[in-house]
GROMACS .gro file of C-alpha atoms in nm:
model
  392
    1UNK     CA    1   5.547   1.048  -0.968
    2UNK     CA    2   5.570   0.728  -1.176
    3UNK     CA    3   5.228   0.615  -1.055
    4UNK     CA    4   5.047   0.919  -1.196
    5UNK     CA    5   4.826   0.854  -1.501
    6UNK     CA    6   4.984   1.111  -1.736
    7UNK     CA    7   5.349   1.021  -1.684
    8UNK     CA    8   5.515   0.999  -2.026
    9UNK     CA    9   5.292   1.264  -2.186
   10UNK     CA   10   5.486   1.571  -2.303
   11UNK     CA   11   5.295   1.901  -2.323
   12UNK     CA   12   5.405   2.228  -2.483
   13UNK     CA   13   5.232   2.515  -2.308
   14UNK     CA   14   5.197   2.828  -2.522
   15UNK     CA   15   4.919   2.976  -2.309
   16UNK     CA   16   4.888   3.300  -2.116
   17UNK     CA   17   4.662   3.456  -1.853
   18UNK     CA   18   4.425   3.192  -1.701
   19UNK     CA   19   4.208   2.960  -1.911
   20UNK     CA   20   4.498   2.797  -2.092
   21UNK     CA   21   4.723   2.769  -1.786
   22UNK     CA   22   4.431   2.613  -1.598
   23UNK     CA   23   4.403   2.340  -1.861
   24UNK     CA   24   4.775   2.271  -1.857
   25UNK     CA   25   4.790   2.270  -1.477
   26UNK     CA   26   4.546   1.978  -1.475
   27UNK     CA   27   4.783   1.781  -1.696
   28UNK     CA   28   5.095   1.880  -1.501
   29UNK     CA   29   4.948   1.791  -1.162
   30UNK     CA   30   4.862   1.443  -1.288
   31UNK     CA   31   5.211   1.364  -1.412
   32UNK     CA   32   5.251   1.513  -1.760
   33UNK     CA   33   5.584   1.673  -1.844
   34UNK     CA   34   5.495   2.035  -1.920
   35UNK     CA   35   5.721   2.286  -2.090
   36UNK     CA   36   5.595   2.641  -2.051
   37UNK     CA   37   5.711   2.846  -2.351
   38UNK     CA   38   5.739   3.220  -2.287
   39UNK     CA   39   5.842   3.522  -2.490
   40UNK     CA   40   6.199   3.637  -2.416
   41UNK     CA   41   6.238   3.974  -2.246
   42UNK     CA   42   6.438   4.086  -2.548
   43UNK     CA   43   6.127   4.031  -2.763
   44UNK     CA   44   5.898   4.225  -2.530
   45UNK     CA   45   5.760   3.931  -2.336
   46UNK     CA   46   5.586   3.976  -2.003
   47UNK     CA   47   5.472   3.616  -1.972
   48UNK     CA   48   5.109   3.713  -1.939
   49UNK     CA   49   5.159   3.714  -1.567
   50UNK     CA   50   4.877   3.931  -1.438
   51UNK     CA   51   5.095   3.976  -1.129
   52UNK     CA   52   5.448   3.910  -1.004
   53UNK     CA   53   5.607   3.581  -1.096
   54UNK     CA   54   5.658   3.490  -0.731
   55UNK     CA   55   5.302   3.595  -0.642
   56UNK     CA   56   5.022   3.357  -0.542
   57UNK     CA   57   4.834   3.366  -0.873
   58UNK     CA   58   5.131   3.280  -1.093
   59UNK     CA   59   5.262   3.017  -0.853
   60UNK     CA   60   4.922   2.850  -0.827
   61UNK     CA   61   4.871   2.841  -1.206
   62UNK     CA   62   5.219   2.738  -1.315
   63UNK     CA   63   5.341   2.486  -1.058
   64UNK     CA   64   5.484   2.157  -1.185
   65UNK     CA   65   5.607   2.313  -1.513
   66UNK     CA   66   5.946   2.377  -1.666
   67UNK     CA   67   6.003   2.714  -1.833
   68UNK     CA   68   6.182   2.807  -2.153
   69UNK     CA   69   6.187   3.123  -2.363
   70UNK     CA   70   6.134   3.128  -2.737
   71UNK     CA   71   6.075   3.409  -2.985
   72UNK     CA   72   5.815   3.264  -3.221
   73UNK     CA   73   5.833   3.572  -3.445
   74UNK     CA   74   6.185   3.466  -3.543
   75UNK     CA   75   6.196   3.191  -3.808
   76UNK     CA   76   6.450   3.003  -3.598
   77UNK     CA   77   6.222   3.021  -3.295
   78UNK     CA   78   5.939   2.877  -3.502
   79UNK     CA   79   6.169   2.599  -3.625
   80UNK     CA   80   6.262   2.515  -3.266
   81UNK     CA   81   5.892   2.486  -3.184
   82UNK     CA   82   5.838   2.254  -3.482
   83UNK     CA   83   6.130   2.039  -3.366
   84UNK     CA   84   5.983   2.022  -3.018
   85UNK     CA   85   5.636   1.946  -3.155
   86UNK     CA   86   5.777   1.638  -3.329
   87UNK     CA   87   5.856   1.497  -2.985
   88UNK     CA   88   5.545   1.623  -2.806
   89UNK     CA   89   5.206   1.470  -2.738
   90UNK     CA   90   5.009   1.787  -2.672
   91UNK     CA   91   5.030   2.157  -2.758
   92UNK     CA   92   4.797   2.402  -2.581
   93UNK     CA   93   4.756   2.762  -2.698
   94UNK     CA   94   4.517   3.051  -2.646
   95UNK     CA   95   4.623   3.294  -2.918
   96UNK     CA   96   4.351   3.468  -3.114
   97UNK     CA   97   4.288   3.258  -3.428
   98UNK     CA   98   4.446   3.512  -3.664
   99UNK     CA   99   4.761   3.543  -3.451
  100UNK     CA  100   4.862   3.176  -3.461
  101UNK     CA  101   4.798   3.163  -3.835
  102UNK     CA  102   5.018   3.467  -3.886
  103UNK     CA  103   5.293   3.305  -3.678
  104UNK     CA  104   5.246   2.979  -3.874
  105UNK     CA  105   5.204   2.776  -3.557
  106UNK     CA  106   4.840   2.680  -3.605
  107UNK     CA  107   4.705   2.326  -3.596
  108UNK     CA  108   4.772   2.263  -3.965
  109UNK     CA  109   5.135   2.373  -3.936
  110UNK     CA  110   5.216   2.158  -3.632
  111UNK     CA  111   5.019   1.858  -3.755
  112UNK     CA  112   5.244   1.857  -4.062
  113UNK     CA  113   5.538   1.749  -3.843
  114UNK     CA  114   5.348   1.518  -3.604
  115UNK     CA  115   5.036   1.335  -3.718
  116UNK     CA  116   4.969   1.216  -3.363
  117UNK     CA  117   4.984   1.559  -3.199
  118UNK     CA  118   4.692   1.673  -2.984
  119UNK     CA  119   4.657   2.047  -3.051
  120UNK     CA  120   4.427   2.234  -2.813
  121UNK     CA  121   4.302   2.587  -2.877
  122UNK     CA  122   4.122   2.806  -2.623
  123UNK     CA  123   3.980   3.137  -2.738
  124UNK     CA  124   3.737   3.403  -2.626
  125UNK     CA  125   3.460   3.324  -2.873
  126UNK     CA  126   3.563   3.035  -3.097
  127UNK     CA  127   3.800   2.969  -3.385
  128UNK     CA  128   3.564   3.110  -3.649
  129UNK     CA  129   3.238   3.298  -3.677
  130UNK     CA  130   3.144   3.667  -3.647
  131UNK     CA  131   3.339   3.720  -3.321
  132UNK     CA  132   3.649   3.524  -3.427
  133UNK     CA  133   3.891   3.817  -3.402
  134UNK     CA  134   3.751   3.974  -3.087
  135UNK     CA  135   3.965   3.971  -2.773
  136UNK     CA  136   3.789   3.791  -2.490
  137UNK     CA  137   3.834   3.786  -2.114
  138UNK     CA  138   3.640   3.624  -1.834
  139UNK     CA  139   3.414   3.912  -1.733
  140UNK     CA  140   3.312   3.974  -2.095
  141UNK     CA  141   3.216   3.607  -2.126
  142UNK     CA  142   3.025   3.618  -1.795
  143UNK     CA  143   2.818   3.903  -1.935
  144UNK     CA  144   2.765   3.773  -2.288
  145UNK     CA  145   2.705   3.419  -2.161
  146UNK     CA  146   2.416   3.523  -1.937
  147UNK     CA  147   2.571   3.462  -1.596
  148UNK     CA  148   2.572   3.825  -1.483
  149UNK     CA  149   2.202   3.857  -1.563
  150UNK     CA  150   2.112   3.587  -1.310
  151UNK     CA  151   2.366   3.679  -1.039
  152UNK     CA  152   2.300   3.931  -0.763
  153UNK     CA  153   1.999   4.090  -0.599
  154UNK     CA  154   1.693   4.179  -0.809
  155UNK     CA  155   1.686   4.539  -0.923
  156UNK     CA  156   2.051   4.612  -0.846
  157UNK     CA  157   2.187   4.551  -1.195
  158UNK     CA  158   2.415   4.279  -1.331
  159UNK     CA  159   2.675   4.123  -1.101
  160UNK     CA  160   2.989   3.928  -1.187
  161UNK     CA  161   3.076   3.610  -0.999
  162UNK     CA  162   3.367   3.642  -0.757
  163UNK     CA  163   3.590   3.396  -0.945
  164UNK     CA  164   3.680   3.381  -1.317
  165UNK     CA  165   3.432   3.103  -1.380
  166UNK     CA  166   3.439   3.125  -1.761
  167UNK     CA  167   3.819   3.106  -1.767
  168UNK     CA  168   3.834   2.819  -1.521
  169UNK     CA  169   3.557   2.620  -1.687
  170UNK     CA  170   3.709   2.665  -2.032
  171UNK     CA  171   4.039   2.538  -1.893
  172UNK     CA  172   3.882   2.233  -1.733
  173UNK     CA  173   3.684   2.152  -2.048
  174UNK     CA  174   3.999   2.187  -2.256
  175UNK     CA  175   4.181   1.943  -2.029
  176UNK     CA  176   3.890   1.700  -2.060
  177UNK     CA  177   3.901   1.733  -2.439
  178UNK     CA  178   4.276   1.666  -2.442
  179UNK     CA  179   4.230   1.349  -2.236
  180UNK     CA  180   3.955   1.226  -2.471
  181UNK     CA  181   4.180   1.295  -2.770
  182UNK     CA  182   4.466   1.101  -2.609
  183UNK     CA  183   4.234   0.803  -2.559
  184UNK     CA  184   4.114   0.828  -2.919
  185UNK     CA  185   4.476   0.837  -3.039
  186UNK     CA  186   4.538   0.502  -2.874
  187UNK     CA  187   4.283   0.352  -3.115
  188UNK     CA  188   4.353   0.550  -3.431
  189UNK     CA  189   4.715   0.668  -3.402
  190UNK     CA  190   4.599   1.011  -3.513
  191UNK     CA  191   4.598   1.338  -3.327
  192UNK     CA  192   4.310   1.580  -3.290
  193UNK     CA  193   4.236   1.952  -3.282
  194UNK     CA  194   4.056   2.019  -2.954
  195UNK     CA  195   3.876   2.354  -2.928
  196UNK     CA  196   3.676   2.544  -2.670
  197UNK     CA  197   3.615   2.907  -2.578
  198UNK     CA  198   3.519   3.121  -2.283
  199UNK     CA  199   3.178   3.191  -2.438
  200UNK     CA  200   3.104   2.823  -2.501
  201UNK     CA  201   3.215   2.732  -2.150
  202UNK     CA  202   2.998   3.001  -1.992
  203UNK     CA  203   2.687   2.907  -2.190
  204UNK     CA  204   2.747   2.541  -2.103
  205UNK     CA  205   2.769   2.633  -1.735
  206UNK     CA  206   2.426   2.798  -1.743
  207UNK     CA  207   2.300   2.439  -1.730
  208UNK     CA  208   1.943   2.426  -1.599
  209UNK     CA  209   1.901   2.800  -1.634
  210UNK     CA  210   1.969   2.762  -2.007
  211UNK     CA  211   1.735   2.463  -2.025
  212UNK     CA  212   1.457   2.668  -1.866
  213UNK     CA  213   1.473   2.890  -2.174
  214UNK     CA  214   1.543   2.626  -2.439
  215UNK     CA  215   1.272   2.389  -2.319
  216UNK     CA  216   1.019   2.612  -2.150
  217UNK     CA  217   1.076   2.960  -2.290
  218UNK     CA  218   1.142   3.097  -1.941
  219UNK     CA  219   1.401   3.373  -1.901
  220UNK     CA  220   1.560   3.347  -1.558
  221UNK     CA  221   1.634   3.660  -1.357
  222UNK     CA  222   1.819   3.755  -1.043
  223UNK     CA  223   1.704   3.606  -0.712
  224UNK     CA  224   1.999   3.694  -0.490
  225UNK     CA  225   2.090   3.415  -0.249
  226UNK     CA  226   1.771   3.225  -0.312
  227UNK     CA  227   1.764   2.922  -0.538
  228UNK     CA  228   1.585   3.002  -0.864
  229UNK     CA  229   1.343   2.709  -0.835
  230UNK     CA  230   1.411   2.520  -0.510
  231UNK     CA  231   1.212   2.697  -0.236
  232UNK     CA  232   1.304   2.748   0.042
  233UNK     CA  233   1.678   2.771  -0.022
  234UNK     CA  234   1.853   3.085   0.094
  235UNK     CA  235   2.115   3.248   0.313
  236UNK     CA  236   1.957   3.370   0.635
  237UNK     CA  237   2.091   3.579   0.923
  238UNK     CA  238   2.146   3.401   1.253
  239UNK     CA  239   2.214   3.539   1.599
  240UNK     CA  240   2.585   3.579   1.519
  241UNK     CA  241   2.624   3.560   1.141
  242UNK     CA  242   2.462   3.382   0.848
  243UNK     CA  243   2.376   3.030   0.738
  244UNK     CA  244   2.284   2.859   0.413
  245UNK     CA  245   1.991   2.621   0.440
  246UNK     CA  246   1.847   2.417   0.152
  247UNK     CA  247   1.530   2.232   0.261
  248UNK     CA  248   1.366   2.226  -0.083
  249UNK     CA  249   1.131   1.935  -0.153
  250UNK     CA  250   0.853   1.802   0.067
  251UNK     CA  251   1.065   1.557   0.269
  252UNK     CA  252   1.341   1.804   0.355
  253UNK     CA  253   1.091   2.082   0.418
  254UNK     CA  254   0.908   1.863   0.671
  255UNK     CA  255   1.235   1.774   0.846
  256UNK     CA  256   1.334   2.139   0.855
  257UNK     CA  257   1.006   2.260   1.002
  258UNK     CA  258   1.013   1.997   1.275
  259UNK     CA  259   1.380   2.061   1.352
  260UNK     CA  260   1.335   2.438   1.397
  261UNK     CA  261   1.022   2.392   1.609
  262UNK     CA  262   0.773   2.519   1.351
  263UNK     CA  263   0.561   2.213   1.256
  264UNK     CA  264   0.269   2.445   1.181
  265UNK     CA  265   0.447   2.553   0.860
  266UNK     CA  266   0.422   2.201   0.715
  267UNK     CA  267   0.048   2.210   0.646
  268UNK     CA  268   0.013   2.586   0.634
  269UNK     CA  269  -0.229   2.669   0.349
  270UNK     CA  270   0.029   2.901   0.189
  271UNK     CA  271   0.325   2.660   0.211
  272UNK     CA  272   0.185   2.304   0.204
  273UNK     CA  273   0.315   2.215  -0.145
  274UNK     CA  274   0.620   2.298  -0.350
  275UNK     CA  275   0.413   2.507  -0.589
  276UNK     CA  276   0.266   2.707  -0.299
  277UNK     CA  277   0.608   2.761  -0.143
  278UNK     CA  278   0.741   2.886  -0.477
  279UNK     CA  279   0.445   3.122  -0.520
  280UNK     CA  280   0.466   3.252  -0.164
  281UNK     CA  281   0.841   3.247  -0.122
  282UNK     CA  282   0.866   3.601   0.018
  283UNK     CA  283   0.629   3.527   0.307
  284UNK     CA  284   0.795   3.193   0.380
  285UNK     CA  285   1.143   3.348   0.374
  286UNK     CA  286   1.029   3.613   0.619
  287UNK     CA  287   0.894   3.352   0.860
  288UNK     CA  288   1.212   3.143   0.838
  289UNK     CA  289   1.423   3.454   0.895
  290UNK     CA  290   1.242   3.519   1.222
  291UNK     CA  291   1.310   3.164   1.338
  292UNK     CA  292   1.679   3.141   1.239
  293UNK     CA  293   1.763   3.475   1.400
  294UNK     CA  294   1.707   3.310   1.738
  295UNK     CA  295   2.020   3.091   1.752
  296UNK     CA  296   2.384   3.104   1.643
  297UNK     CA  297   2.509   2.962   1.317
  298UNK     CA  298   2.694   2.681   1.494
  299UNK     CA  299   2.384   2.581   1.689
  300UNK     CA  300   2.172   2.567   1.372
  301UNK     CA  301   2.439   2.376   1.178
  302UNK     CA  302   2.452   2.108   1.446
  303UNK     CA  303   2.076   2.085   1.487
  304UNK     CA  304   1.987   2.084   1.116
  305UNK     CA  305   2.258   1.839   1.015
  306UNK     CA  306   2.136   1.605   1.287
  307UNK     CA  307   1.793   1.625   1.123
  308UNK     CA  308   1.938   1.554   0.777
  309UNK     CA  309   1.873   1.902   0.641
  310UNK     CA  310   2.143   2.043   0.406
  311UNK     CA  311   2.298   2.350   0.565
  312UNK     CA  312   2.630   2.515   0.633
  313UNK     CA  313   2.809   2.829   0.742
  314UNK     CA  314   2.918   3.097   0.497
  315UNK     CA  315   3.294   3.098   0.532
  316UNK     CA  316   3.549   3.364   0.449
  317UNK     CA  317   3.849   3.228   0.257
  318UNK     CA  318   4.062   3.187   0.571
  319UNK     CA  319   3.778   2.997   0.737
  320UNK     CA  320   3.750   2.767   0.435
  321UNK     CA  321   4.102   2.636   0.487
  322UNK     CA  322   4.047   2.598   0.863
  323UNK     CA  323   3.735   2.387   0.807
  324UNK     CA  324   3.804   2.033   0.935
  325UNK     CA  325   3.658   1.866   0.626
  326UNK     CA  326   3.860   2.086   0.389
  327UNK     CA  327   4.172   2.002   0.590
  328UNK     CA  328   4.083   1.632   0.575
  329UNK     CA  329   4.044   1.651   0.196
  330UNK     CA  330   4.388   1.810   0.162
  331UNK     CA  331   4.278   2.109  -0.041
  332UNK     CA  332   4.588   2.304   0.066
  333UNK     CA  333   4.899   2.125  -0.061
  334UNK     CA  334   5.261   2.191   0.022
  335UNK     CA  335   5.508   2.216  -0.266
  336UNK     CA  336   5.759   1.935  -0.220
  337UNK     CA  337   6.086   2.108  -0.306
  338UNK     CA  338   6.378   2.259  -0.120
  339UNK     CA  339   6.249   2.617  -0.123
  340UNK     CA  340   6.072   2.807   0.149
  341UNK     CA  341   5.739   2.651   0.255
  342UNK     CA  342   5.469   2.720  -0.004
  343UNK     CA  343   5.110   2.596   0.005
  344UNK     CA  344   4.891   2.603  -0.306
  345UNK     CA  345   4.540   2.488  -0.393
  346UNK     CA  346   4.515   2.111  -0.422
  347UNK     CA  347   4.337   1.903  -0.683
  348UNK     CA  348   3.968   1.817  -0.640
  349UNK     CA  349   3.991   1.467  -0.792
  350UNK     CA  350   4.082   1.154  -0.597
  351UNK     CA  351   4.197   0.826  -0.751
  352UNK     CA  352   4.287   0.491  -0.602
  353UNK     CA  353   4.657   0.417  -0.593
  354UNK     CA  354   4.785   0.761  -0.689
  355UNK     CA  355   4.762   1.122  -0.581
  356UNK     CA  356   4.883   1.436  -0.758
  357UNK     CA  357   5.189   1.597  -0.606
  358UNK     CA  358   5.324   1.950  -0.621
  359UNK     CA  359   5.692   1.888  -0.684
  360UNK     CA  360   5.797   2.212  -0.847
  361UNK     CA  361   5.709   2.577  -0.791
  362UNK     CA  362   5.703   2.818  -1.083
  363UNK     CA  363   6.063   2.931  -1.124
  364UNK     CA  364   6.249   3.197  -1.316
  365UNK     CA  365   6.148   3.264  -1.674
  366UNK     CA  366   6.353   3.050  -1.909
  367UNK     CA  367   6.528   2.862  -1.631
  368UNK     CA  368   6.509   2.535  -1.826
  369UNK     CA  369   6.568   2.670  -2.178
  370UNK     CA  370   6.916   2.529  -2.226
  371UNK     CA  371   6.830   2.186  -2.087
  372UNK     CA  372   6.518   2.158  -2.304
  373UNK     CA  373   6.702   2.262  -2.620
  374UNK     CA  374   6.971   2.002  -2.551
  375UNK     CA  375   6.699   1.739  -2.507
  376UNK     CA  376   6.553   1.848  -2.840
  377UNK     CA  377   6.889   1.791  -3.010
  378UNK     CA  378   7.065   2.129  -3.022
  379UNK     CA  379   7.431   2.160  -2.929
  380UNK     CA  380   7.583   2.417  -2.694
  381UNK     CA  381   7.726   2.635  -2.972
  382UNK     CA  382   7.393   2.660  -3.152
  383UNK     CA  383   7.212   2.738  -2.826
  384UNK     CA  384   7.458   3.018  -2.750
  385UNK     CA  385   7.391   3.161  -3.095
  386UNK     CA  386   7.018   3.154  -3.025
  387UNK     CA  387   7.075   3.344  -2.702
  388UNK     CA  388   7.302   3.599  -2.867
  389UNK     CA  389   7.045   3.668  -3.141
  390UNK     CA  390   6.743   3.694  -2.909
  391UNK     CA  391   6.580   3.372  -3.032
  392UNK     CA  392   6.566   3.250  -2.671
   0.00000   0.00000   0.00000
C-alpha cells in the first residue's frame, strides 16, 4: 500500500447513506487511512446502513475503512472528535447544515483546532439558501435537477435512472474537491471548506442538455433510447436480442450503411445530411430496425466493429462481469484479507506504478474504537469510562 498516492492522509468519515461514503471510498481505495465514525447502538445509531452490514451495498461502500463509535451529542464525544481532528487531514460529513451547527462540529468549530484541516460537506441542496434545511435524497435530486424529465420514452411520464447518479456524482465531485484542497494546502499551509450537493451535482451532470437551454433556449425532452441530437443512435432489436449502434455523423453513417448492405440510404433524399436525418429520424429508425432484425446481436457486433462503427450488446449485470474487456480491466476486485472470498466493484482509474487494493472488508461497528482512541492519546481507564457512559 505504500506506493498509493494518498498514503499518510488521515480521513475522519462522519457520513451516512451514499454520497458521502462514495467520496470517502475514493480516498480509502487510493491509500488514505479512513476512520468511519458511527453512532453507538446505545445512542440509537443504525449507521445509515440502508441494508445489512454484511450485505453487498454496505461492503462495497465501506471497504478499506476502520470503524469506531462515538456519541457526538455527548460533550465528551465531541471533545474526542476535536482531539482526533487535530491529528487529521480531512473530515467528510453529510449532515444537514443546521444539524452540524447544533452539534458544534461544523467547519468553524473544527478549523479552530486545526488550521490545515480539509472539511468537506455534502448536502441535498447546499449549505445555505431557501432549501438549506430540506432533507435531500438521490431521487429527489434527479427530479429537481431535470434528469427525470429527459429520461424514458416520450409520453410515458418522468423516469428515474437505474443508479443513484446524483449521490454518486456528488461523492466523486467531493473527492475531487478534497484532492484539490490538499494540493492547495501544500502551497498555503491552510485548510479549506469543500462543499457540494446532490442538486448541484445533478445539474452539473445535465451537461450538454443544460447548455442547450442556457445557450439556445431549447428545452430537451424524452427520446427514449435515442440520442437527443446524434441521429441515428438507438437501441434496436436484432434476431435474438438488442444492440446499441451509434453511427451519428456523415462518416460513421456512410460506414454503417455500407456495412449493413444499405448503401442506398447514404444519398437518400430524406437522410443525406445530418439535418435531414434529425428531421426524419422516425422513418430512418424504422428502416434501420428492419435491417438489424435480420441477424443476431453477435453477428452485428462483429460486422459493425470491423467497419469501425460504434456498437455493442446490451448486457444484464451478470453479463457485464463476464465480458472479456471488463474482466481484462479488473472491474471485479477480490478483497485481500483472510475472510471468505468477497469480490467488490473495482476502481475505474489506472495509474502507472500503483493500483488501488481492497485490503479490508467492512467489519463490525466500532471494531477499532479502542485502538483509535489509544492512538489519539486516551488511556485504557478513560476508554472504559467512555464505554460505560455510552460515549462510545
